[in-house]
mmCIF file of C-alpha atoms and ligand atoms in Angstrom:
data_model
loop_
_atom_site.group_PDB
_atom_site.id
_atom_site.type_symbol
_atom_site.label_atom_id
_atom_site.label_comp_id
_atom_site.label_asym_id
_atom_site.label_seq_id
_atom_site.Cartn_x
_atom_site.Cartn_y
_atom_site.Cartn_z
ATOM 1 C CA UNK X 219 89.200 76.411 60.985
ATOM 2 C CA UNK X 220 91.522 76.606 57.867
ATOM 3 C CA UNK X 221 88.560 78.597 55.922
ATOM 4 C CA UNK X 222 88.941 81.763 57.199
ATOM 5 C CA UNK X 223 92.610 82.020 58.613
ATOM 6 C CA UNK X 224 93.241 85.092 56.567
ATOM 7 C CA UNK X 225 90.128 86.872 58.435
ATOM 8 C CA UNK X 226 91.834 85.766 61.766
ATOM 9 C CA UNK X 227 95.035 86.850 60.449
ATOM 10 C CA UNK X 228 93.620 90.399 59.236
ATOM 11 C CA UNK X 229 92.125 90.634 62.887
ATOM 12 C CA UNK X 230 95.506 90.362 64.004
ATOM 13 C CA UNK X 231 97.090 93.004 61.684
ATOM 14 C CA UNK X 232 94.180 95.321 62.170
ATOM 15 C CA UNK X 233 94.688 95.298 65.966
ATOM 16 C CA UNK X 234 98.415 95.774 66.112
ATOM 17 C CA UNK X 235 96.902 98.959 63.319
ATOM 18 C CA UNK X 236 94.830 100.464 65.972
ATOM 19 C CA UNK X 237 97.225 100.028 68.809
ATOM 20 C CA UNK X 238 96.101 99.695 72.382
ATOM 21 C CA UNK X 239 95.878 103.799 73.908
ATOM 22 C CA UNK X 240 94.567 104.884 70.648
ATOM 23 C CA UNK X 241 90.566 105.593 69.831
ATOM 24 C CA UNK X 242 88.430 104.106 67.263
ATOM 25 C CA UNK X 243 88.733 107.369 64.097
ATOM 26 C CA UNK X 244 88.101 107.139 60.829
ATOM 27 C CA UNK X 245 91.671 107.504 60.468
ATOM 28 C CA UNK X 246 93.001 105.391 62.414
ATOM 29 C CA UNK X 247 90.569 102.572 61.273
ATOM 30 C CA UNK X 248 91.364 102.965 57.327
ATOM 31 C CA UNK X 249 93.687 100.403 57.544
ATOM 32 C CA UNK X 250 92.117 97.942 59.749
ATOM 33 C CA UNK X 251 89.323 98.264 57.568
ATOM 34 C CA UNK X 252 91.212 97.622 54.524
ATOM 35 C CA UNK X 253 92.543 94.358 56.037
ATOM 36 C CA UNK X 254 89.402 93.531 56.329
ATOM 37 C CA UNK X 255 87.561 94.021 53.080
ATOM 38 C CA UNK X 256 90.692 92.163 51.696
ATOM 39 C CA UNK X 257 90.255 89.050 54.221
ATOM 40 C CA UNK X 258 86.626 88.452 52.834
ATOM 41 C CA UNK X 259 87.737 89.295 49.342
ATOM 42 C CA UNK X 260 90.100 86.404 49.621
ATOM 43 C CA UNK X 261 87.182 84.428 51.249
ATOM 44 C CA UNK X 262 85.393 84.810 48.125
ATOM 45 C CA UNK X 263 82.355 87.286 49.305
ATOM 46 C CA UNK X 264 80.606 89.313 46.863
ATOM 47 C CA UNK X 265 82.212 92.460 46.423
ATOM 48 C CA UNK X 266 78.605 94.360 47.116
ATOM 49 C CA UNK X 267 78.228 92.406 50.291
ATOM 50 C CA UNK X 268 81.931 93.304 50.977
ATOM 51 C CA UNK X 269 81.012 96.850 50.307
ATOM 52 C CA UNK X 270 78.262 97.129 52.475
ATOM 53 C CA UNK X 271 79.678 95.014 55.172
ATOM 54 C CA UNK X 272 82.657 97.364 55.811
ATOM 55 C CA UNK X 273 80.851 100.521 55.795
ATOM 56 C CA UNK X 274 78.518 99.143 58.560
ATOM 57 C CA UNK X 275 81.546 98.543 60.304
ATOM 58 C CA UNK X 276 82.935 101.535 59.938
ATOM 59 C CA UNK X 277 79.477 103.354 60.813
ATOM 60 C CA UNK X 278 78.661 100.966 64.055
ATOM 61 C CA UNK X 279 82.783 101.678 65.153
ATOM 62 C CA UNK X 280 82.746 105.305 64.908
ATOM 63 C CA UNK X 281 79.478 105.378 66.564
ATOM 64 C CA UNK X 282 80.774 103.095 69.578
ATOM 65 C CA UNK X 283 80.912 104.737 72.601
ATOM 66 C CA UNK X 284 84.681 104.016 74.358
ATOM 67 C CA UNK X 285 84.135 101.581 76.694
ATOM 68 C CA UNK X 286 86.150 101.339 80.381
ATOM 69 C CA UNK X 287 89.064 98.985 80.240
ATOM 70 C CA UNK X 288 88.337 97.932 76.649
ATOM 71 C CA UNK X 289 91.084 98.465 74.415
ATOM 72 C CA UNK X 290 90.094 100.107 70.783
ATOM 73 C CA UNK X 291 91.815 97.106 69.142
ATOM 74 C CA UNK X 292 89.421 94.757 71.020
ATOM 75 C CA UNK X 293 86.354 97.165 70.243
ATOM 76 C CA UNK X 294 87.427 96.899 66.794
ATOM 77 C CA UNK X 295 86.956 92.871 66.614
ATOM 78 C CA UNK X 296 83.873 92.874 68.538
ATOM 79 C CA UNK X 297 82.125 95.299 66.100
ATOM 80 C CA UNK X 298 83.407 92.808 63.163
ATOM 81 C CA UNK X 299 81.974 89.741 65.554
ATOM 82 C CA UNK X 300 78.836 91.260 66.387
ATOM 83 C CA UNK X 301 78.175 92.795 62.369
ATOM 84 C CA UNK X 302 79.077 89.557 61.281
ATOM 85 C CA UNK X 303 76.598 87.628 63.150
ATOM 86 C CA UNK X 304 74.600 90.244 62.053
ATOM 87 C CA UNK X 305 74.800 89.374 58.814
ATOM 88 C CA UNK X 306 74.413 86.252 59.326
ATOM 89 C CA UNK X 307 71.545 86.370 60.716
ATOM 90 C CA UNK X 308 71.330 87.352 63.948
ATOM 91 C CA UNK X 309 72.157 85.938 67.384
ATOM 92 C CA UNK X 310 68.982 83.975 68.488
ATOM 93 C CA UNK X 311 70.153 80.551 68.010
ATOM 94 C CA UNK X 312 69.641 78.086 64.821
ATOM 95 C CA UNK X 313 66.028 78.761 62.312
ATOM 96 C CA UNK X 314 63.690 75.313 62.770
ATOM 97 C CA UNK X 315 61.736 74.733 59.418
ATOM 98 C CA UNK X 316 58.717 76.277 59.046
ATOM 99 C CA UNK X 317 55.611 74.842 61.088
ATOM 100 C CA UNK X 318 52.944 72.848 59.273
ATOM 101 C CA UNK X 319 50.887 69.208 59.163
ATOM 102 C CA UNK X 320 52.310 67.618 57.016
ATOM 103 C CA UNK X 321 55.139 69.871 57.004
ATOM 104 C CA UNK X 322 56.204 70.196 52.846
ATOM 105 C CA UNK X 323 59.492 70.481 52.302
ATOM 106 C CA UNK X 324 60.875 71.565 48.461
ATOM 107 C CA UNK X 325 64.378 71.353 48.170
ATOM 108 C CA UNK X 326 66.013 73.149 45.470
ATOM 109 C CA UNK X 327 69.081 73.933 44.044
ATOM 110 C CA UNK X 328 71.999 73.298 41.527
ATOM 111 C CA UNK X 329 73.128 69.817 39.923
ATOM 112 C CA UNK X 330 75.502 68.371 42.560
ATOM 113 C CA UNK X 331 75.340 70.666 45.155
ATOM 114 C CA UNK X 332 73.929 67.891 47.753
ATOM 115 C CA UNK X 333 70.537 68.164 47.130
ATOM 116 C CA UNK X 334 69.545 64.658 47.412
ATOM 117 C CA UNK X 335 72.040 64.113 50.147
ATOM 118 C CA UNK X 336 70.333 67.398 52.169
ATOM 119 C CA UNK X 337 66.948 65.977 51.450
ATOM 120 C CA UNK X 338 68.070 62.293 53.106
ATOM 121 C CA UNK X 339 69.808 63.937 55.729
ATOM 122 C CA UNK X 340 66.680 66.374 56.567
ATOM 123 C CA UNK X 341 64.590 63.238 56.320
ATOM 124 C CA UNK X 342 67.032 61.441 58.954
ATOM 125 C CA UNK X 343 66.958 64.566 61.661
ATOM 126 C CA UNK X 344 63.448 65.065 61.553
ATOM 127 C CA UNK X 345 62.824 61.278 62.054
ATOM 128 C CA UNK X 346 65.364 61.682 64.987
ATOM 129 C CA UNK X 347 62.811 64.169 66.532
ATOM 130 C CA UNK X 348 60.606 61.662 66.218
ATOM 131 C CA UNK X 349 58.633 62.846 63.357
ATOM 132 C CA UNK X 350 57.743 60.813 60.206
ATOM 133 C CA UNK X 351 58.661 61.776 56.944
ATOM 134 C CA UNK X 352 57.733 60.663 53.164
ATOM 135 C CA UNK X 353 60.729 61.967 50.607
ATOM 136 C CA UNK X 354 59.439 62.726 46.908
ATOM 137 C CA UNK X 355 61.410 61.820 43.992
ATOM 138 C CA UNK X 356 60.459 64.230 41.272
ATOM 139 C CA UNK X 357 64.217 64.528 39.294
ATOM 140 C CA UNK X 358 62.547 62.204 36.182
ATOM 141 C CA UNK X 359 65.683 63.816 33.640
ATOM 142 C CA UNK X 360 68.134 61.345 35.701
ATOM 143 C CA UNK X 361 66.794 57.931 36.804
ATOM 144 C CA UNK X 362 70.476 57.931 38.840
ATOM 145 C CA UNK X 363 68.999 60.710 40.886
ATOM 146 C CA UNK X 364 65.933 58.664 41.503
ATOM 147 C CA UNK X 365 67.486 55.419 42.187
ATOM 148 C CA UNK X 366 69.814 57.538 44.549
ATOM 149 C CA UNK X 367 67.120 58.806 46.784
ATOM 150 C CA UNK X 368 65.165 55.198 47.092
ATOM 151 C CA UNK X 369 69.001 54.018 48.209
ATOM 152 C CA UNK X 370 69.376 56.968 50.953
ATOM 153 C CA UNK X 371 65.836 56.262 52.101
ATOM 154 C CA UNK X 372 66.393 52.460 52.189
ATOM 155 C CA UNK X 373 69.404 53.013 54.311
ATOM 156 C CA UNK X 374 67.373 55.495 56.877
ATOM 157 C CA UNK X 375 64.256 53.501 57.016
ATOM 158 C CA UNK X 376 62.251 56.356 55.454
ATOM 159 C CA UNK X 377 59.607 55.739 52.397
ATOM 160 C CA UNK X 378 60.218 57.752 48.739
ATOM 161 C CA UNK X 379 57.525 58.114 46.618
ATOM 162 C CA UNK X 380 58.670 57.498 43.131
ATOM 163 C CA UNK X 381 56.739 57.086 39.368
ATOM 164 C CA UNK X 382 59.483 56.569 37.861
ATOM 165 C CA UNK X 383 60.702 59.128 34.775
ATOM 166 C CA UNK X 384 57.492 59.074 32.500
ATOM 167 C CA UNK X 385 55.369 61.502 34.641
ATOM 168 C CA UNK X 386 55.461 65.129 34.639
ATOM 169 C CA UNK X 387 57.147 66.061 37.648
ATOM 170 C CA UNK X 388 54.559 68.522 39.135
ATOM 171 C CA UNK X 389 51.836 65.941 38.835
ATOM 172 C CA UNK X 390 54.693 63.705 41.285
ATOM 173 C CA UNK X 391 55.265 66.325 43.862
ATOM 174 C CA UNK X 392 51.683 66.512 43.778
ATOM 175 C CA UNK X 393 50.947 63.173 44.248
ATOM 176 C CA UNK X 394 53.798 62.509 46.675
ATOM 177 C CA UNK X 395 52.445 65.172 48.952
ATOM 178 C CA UNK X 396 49.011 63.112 48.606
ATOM 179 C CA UNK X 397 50.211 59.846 49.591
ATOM 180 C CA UNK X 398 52.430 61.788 52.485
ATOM 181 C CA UNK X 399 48.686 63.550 53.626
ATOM 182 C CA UNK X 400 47.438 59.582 53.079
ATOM 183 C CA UNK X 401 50.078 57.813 55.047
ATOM 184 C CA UNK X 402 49.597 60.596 57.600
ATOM 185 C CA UNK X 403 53.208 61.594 57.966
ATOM 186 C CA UNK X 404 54.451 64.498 59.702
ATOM 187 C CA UNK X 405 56.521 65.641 56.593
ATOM 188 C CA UNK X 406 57.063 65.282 52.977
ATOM 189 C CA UNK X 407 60.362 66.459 51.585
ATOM 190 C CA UNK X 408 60.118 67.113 47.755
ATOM 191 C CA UNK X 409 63.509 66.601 45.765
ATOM 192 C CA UNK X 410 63.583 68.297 42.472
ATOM 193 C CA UNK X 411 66.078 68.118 39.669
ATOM 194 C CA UNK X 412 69.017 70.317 39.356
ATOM 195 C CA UNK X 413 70.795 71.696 36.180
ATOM 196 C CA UNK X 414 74.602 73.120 35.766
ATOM 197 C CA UNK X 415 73.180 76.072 35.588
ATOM 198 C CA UNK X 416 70.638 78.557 36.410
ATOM 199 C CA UNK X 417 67.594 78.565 34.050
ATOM 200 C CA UNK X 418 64.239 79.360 32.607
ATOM 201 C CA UNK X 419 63.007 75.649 32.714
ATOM 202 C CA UNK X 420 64.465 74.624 35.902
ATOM 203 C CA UNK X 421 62.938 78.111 37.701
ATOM 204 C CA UNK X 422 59.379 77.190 35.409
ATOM 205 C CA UNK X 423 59.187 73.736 36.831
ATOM 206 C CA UNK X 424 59.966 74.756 40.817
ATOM 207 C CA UNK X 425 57.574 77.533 40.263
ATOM 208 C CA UNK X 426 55.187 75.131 39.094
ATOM 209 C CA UNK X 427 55.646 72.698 41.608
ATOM 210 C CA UNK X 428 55.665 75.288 44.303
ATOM 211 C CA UNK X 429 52.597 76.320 43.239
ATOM 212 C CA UNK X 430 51.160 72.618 43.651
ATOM 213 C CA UNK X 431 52.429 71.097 46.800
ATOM 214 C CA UNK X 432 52.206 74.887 48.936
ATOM 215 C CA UNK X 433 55.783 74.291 50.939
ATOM 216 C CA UNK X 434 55.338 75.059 54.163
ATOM 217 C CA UNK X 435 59.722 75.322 53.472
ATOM 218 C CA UNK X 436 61.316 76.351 50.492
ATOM 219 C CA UNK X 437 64.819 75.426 50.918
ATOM 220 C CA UNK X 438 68.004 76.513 48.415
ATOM 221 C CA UNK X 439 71.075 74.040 48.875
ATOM 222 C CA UNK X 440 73.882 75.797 48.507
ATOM 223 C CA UNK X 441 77.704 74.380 48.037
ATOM 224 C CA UNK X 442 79.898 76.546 50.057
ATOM 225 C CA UNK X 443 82.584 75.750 47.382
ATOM 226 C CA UNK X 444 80.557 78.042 45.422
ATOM 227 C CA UNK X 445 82.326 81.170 46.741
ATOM 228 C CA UNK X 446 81.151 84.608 44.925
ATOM 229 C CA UNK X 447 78.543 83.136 42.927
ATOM 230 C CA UNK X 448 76.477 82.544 45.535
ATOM 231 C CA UNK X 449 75.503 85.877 45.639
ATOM 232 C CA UNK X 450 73.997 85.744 42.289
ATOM 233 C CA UNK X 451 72.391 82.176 42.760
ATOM 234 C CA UNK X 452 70.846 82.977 45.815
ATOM 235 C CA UNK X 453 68.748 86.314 44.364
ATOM 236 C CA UNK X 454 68.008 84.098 41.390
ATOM 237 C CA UNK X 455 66.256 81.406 43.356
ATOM 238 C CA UNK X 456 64.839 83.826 45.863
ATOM 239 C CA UNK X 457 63.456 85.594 43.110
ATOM 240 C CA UNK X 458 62.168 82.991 41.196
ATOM 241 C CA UNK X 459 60.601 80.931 44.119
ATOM 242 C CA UNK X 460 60.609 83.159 47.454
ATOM 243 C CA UNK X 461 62.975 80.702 49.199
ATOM 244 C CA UNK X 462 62.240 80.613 53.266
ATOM 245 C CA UNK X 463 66.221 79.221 53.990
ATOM 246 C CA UNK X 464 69.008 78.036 52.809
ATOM 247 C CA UNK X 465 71.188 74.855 53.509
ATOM 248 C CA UNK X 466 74.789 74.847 53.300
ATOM 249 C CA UNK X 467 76.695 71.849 52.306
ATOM 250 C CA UNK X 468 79.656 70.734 52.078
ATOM 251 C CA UNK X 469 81.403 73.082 55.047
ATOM 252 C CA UNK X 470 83.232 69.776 55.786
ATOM 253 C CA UNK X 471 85.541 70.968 52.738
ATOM 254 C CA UNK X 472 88.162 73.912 52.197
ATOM 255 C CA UNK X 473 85.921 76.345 50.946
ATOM 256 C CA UNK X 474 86.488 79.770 51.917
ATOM 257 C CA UNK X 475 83.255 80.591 53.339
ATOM 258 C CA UNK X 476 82.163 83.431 51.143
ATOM 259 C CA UNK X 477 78.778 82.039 50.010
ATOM 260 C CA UNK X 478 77.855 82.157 53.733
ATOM 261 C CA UNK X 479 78.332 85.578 54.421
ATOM 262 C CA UNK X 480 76.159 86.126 51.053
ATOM 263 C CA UNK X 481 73.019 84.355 51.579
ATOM 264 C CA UNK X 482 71.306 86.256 53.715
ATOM 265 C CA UNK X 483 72.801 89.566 52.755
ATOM 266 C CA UNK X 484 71.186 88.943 49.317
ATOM 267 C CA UNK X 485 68.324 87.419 50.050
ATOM 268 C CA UNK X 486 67.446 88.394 53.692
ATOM 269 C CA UNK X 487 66.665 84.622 54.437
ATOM 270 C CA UNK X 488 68.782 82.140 57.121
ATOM 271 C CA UNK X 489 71.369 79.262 56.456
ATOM 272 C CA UNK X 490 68.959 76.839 58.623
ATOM 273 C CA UNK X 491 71.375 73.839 58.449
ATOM 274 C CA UNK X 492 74.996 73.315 57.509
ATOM 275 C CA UNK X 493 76.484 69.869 55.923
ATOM 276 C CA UNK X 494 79.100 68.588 57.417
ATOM 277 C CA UNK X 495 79.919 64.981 55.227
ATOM 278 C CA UNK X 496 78.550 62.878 52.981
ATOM 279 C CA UNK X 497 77.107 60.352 55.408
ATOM 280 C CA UNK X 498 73.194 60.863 56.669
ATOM 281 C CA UNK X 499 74.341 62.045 60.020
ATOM 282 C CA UNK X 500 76.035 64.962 58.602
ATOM 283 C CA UNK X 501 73.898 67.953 58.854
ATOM 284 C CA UNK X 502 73.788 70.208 61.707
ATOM 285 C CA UNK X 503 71.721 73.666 62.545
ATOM 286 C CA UNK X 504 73.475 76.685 61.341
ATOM 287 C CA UNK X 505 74.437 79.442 64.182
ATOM 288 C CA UNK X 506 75.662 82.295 63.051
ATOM 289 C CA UNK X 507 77.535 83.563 66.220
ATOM 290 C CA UNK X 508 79.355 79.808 66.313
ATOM 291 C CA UNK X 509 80.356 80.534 62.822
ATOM 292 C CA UNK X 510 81.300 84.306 63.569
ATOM 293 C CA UNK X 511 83.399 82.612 65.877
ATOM 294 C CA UNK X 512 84.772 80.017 63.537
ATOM 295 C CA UNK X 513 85.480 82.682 60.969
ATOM 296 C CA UNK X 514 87.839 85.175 63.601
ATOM 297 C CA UNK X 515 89.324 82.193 64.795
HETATM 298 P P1 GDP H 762 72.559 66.798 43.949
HETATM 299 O O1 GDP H 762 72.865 66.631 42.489
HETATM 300 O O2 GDP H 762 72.477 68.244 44.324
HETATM 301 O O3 GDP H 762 71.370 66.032 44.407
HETATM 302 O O4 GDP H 762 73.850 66.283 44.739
HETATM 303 P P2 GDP H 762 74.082 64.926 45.562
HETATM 304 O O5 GDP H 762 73.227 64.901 46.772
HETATM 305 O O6 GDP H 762 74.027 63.780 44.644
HETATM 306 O O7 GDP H 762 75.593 65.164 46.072
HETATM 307 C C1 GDP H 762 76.666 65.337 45.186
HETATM 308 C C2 GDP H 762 77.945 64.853 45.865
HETATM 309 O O8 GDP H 762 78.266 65.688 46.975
HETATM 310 C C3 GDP H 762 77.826 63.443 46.424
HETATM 311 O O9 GDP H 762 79.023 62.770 46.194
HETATM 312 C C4 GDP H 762 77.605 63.673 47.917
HETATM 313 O O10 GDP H 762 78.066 62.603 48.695
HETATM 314 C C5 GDP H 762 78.437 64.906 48.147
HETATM 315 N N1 GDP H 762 77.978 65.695 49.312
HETATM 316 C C6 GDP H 762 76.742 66.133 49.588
HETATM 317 N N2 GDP H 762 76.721 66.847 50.739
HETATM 318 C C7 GDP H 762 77.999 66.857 51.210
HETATM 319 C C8 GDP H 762 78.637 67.463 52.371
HETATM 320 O O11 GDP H 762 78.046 68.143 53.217
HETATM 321 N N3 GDP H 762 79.983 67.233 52.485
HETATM 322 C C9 GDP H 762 80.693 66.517 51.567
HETATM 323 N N4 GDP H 762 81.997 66.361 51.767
HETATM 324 N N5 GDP H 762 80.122 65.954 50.475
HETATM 325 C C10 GDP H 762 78.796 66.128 50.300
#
């Protein structure tokens, strides 16, 4: 896991720093701590969700009773492990989407994050648990993005409900979660149209179509290349639409990792899935203690 070798490599440094027959003090942790907040600096976390990070350390280290034939240095790391999977979430396993009949899925996000990709790959693993699926085709400012989702849903076998870029795209979503009630699928995954950037008309539109189809799932794609900015994305979005999760794509690349640790510290909501690739089968449930793991190495 090249992503996070300099948090492995802190952990290192900040054990030989507390030594083996010392205690956990607020001395003798200053340094450790420092290594640290500079590890997921260089990881690209928010420096707020840095901040608050290595004060609960500090407060949940200080507070830890010395335990019989544990070493401070190893105490150390397991406080970072266990506040980590904290904020990641917590360590009861992968989120499942939200329960409903049809279940509605919106997927939102940025322009070329992997939305489309997420929503074929969702489509792909729920149809793998043997449940069928309708995906909705509402991105009408880019007929590419409509012709891409027909092609991904061609190749899985699934149906996409298109009309095409002349209709308003809440009257789609709309309609695709009709014909998905019609057909009597188990779920409808709404795509929606990205921009470059976050703004008034793309947060207008998802509120709108929110508001029509009633997700059951409201789900931000995130690119973990997105580093620090995720911070600010993810309150955005959450704000704008009360997302219920998050999917992280792209972890398959070098990216440092910080826009995971910064989901649900901003937004208090879980990574549910992670993408691994660009092909279909690339998208696996997101558990944070696996990824605590990943990230001390
Ligand atoms: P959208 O604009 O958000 O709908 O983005 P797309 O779904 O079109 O994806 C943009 C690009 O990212 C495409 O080339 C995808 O193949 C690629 N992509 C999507 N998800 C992943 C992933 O998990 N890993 C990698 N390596 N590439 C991905």
């Amino acid at each position: 896991a090249a992503m996070f070798d300099n948090l492995s490599r802190s952990m290192e440094k900040a054990m030989r720093l507390i030594g083996k027959d010392g205690t956990l003090t607020a001395e003798n942790m200053k340094e450790p701590l420092k290594e640290v907040r500079r590890a997921l600096l260089e990881a690209d976390v928010s420096l707020p969700v840095v901040r608050r990070f290595v004060k609960r350390v500090e407060e949940r280290a200080l507070g830890t009773k010395v335990i019989q034939g544990v070493t401070p240095d190893v105490q150390f790391v397991k406080v970072v492990s266990s506040e980590l999977i904290e904020l990641m979430g917590g360590g009861v396993g992968a989120k499942e989407l939200e329960p409903g009949f049809p279940q509605i899925i919106l997927m939102a996000g940025l322009q070329g994050v992997g939305k489309t990709t997420a929503a074929g790959k969702l489509a792909l693993h729920l149809q793998r648990s043997k449940k069928s699926c309708l995906l909705v085709a509402t991105d009408v400012y880019r007929p590419a993005a409509i012709d891409q989702l027909v092609k991904l849903g061609a190749a899985i076998d699934v149906p996409v409900f298109e009309m095409g870029t002349q209709v308003n795209p809440v009257e789609i979503a709309k309609r695709g979660v009709e014909e998905g009630r019609r057909l009597g699928v188990d779920a409808v995954i709404v795509d929606t149209a990205g921009r470059l950037q976050v703004d008034e008309d793309m947060m207008g539109e998802l509120r709108a179509i929110k508001a029509a189809v009633r997700p059951s799932d409201t789900l931000l794609v995130v690119d973990a290349m997105t580093g620090q900015e995720a911070a600010g994305l993810v309150r955005a979005f959450n704000e704008a639409v009360d997302i219920t999760g998050a999917i992280l794509t792209k972890m398959d690349g070098d990216s440092r990792g910080g826009a995971a640790l910064s989901v649900r510290e901003v937004s208090g909501k879980p990574i549910k899935f992670v993408g691994v690739g660009e092909r279909m089968e690339a998208l696996e449930p997101f558990y944070p203690e696996r990824m605590a793991s990943r990230i001390l190495g």
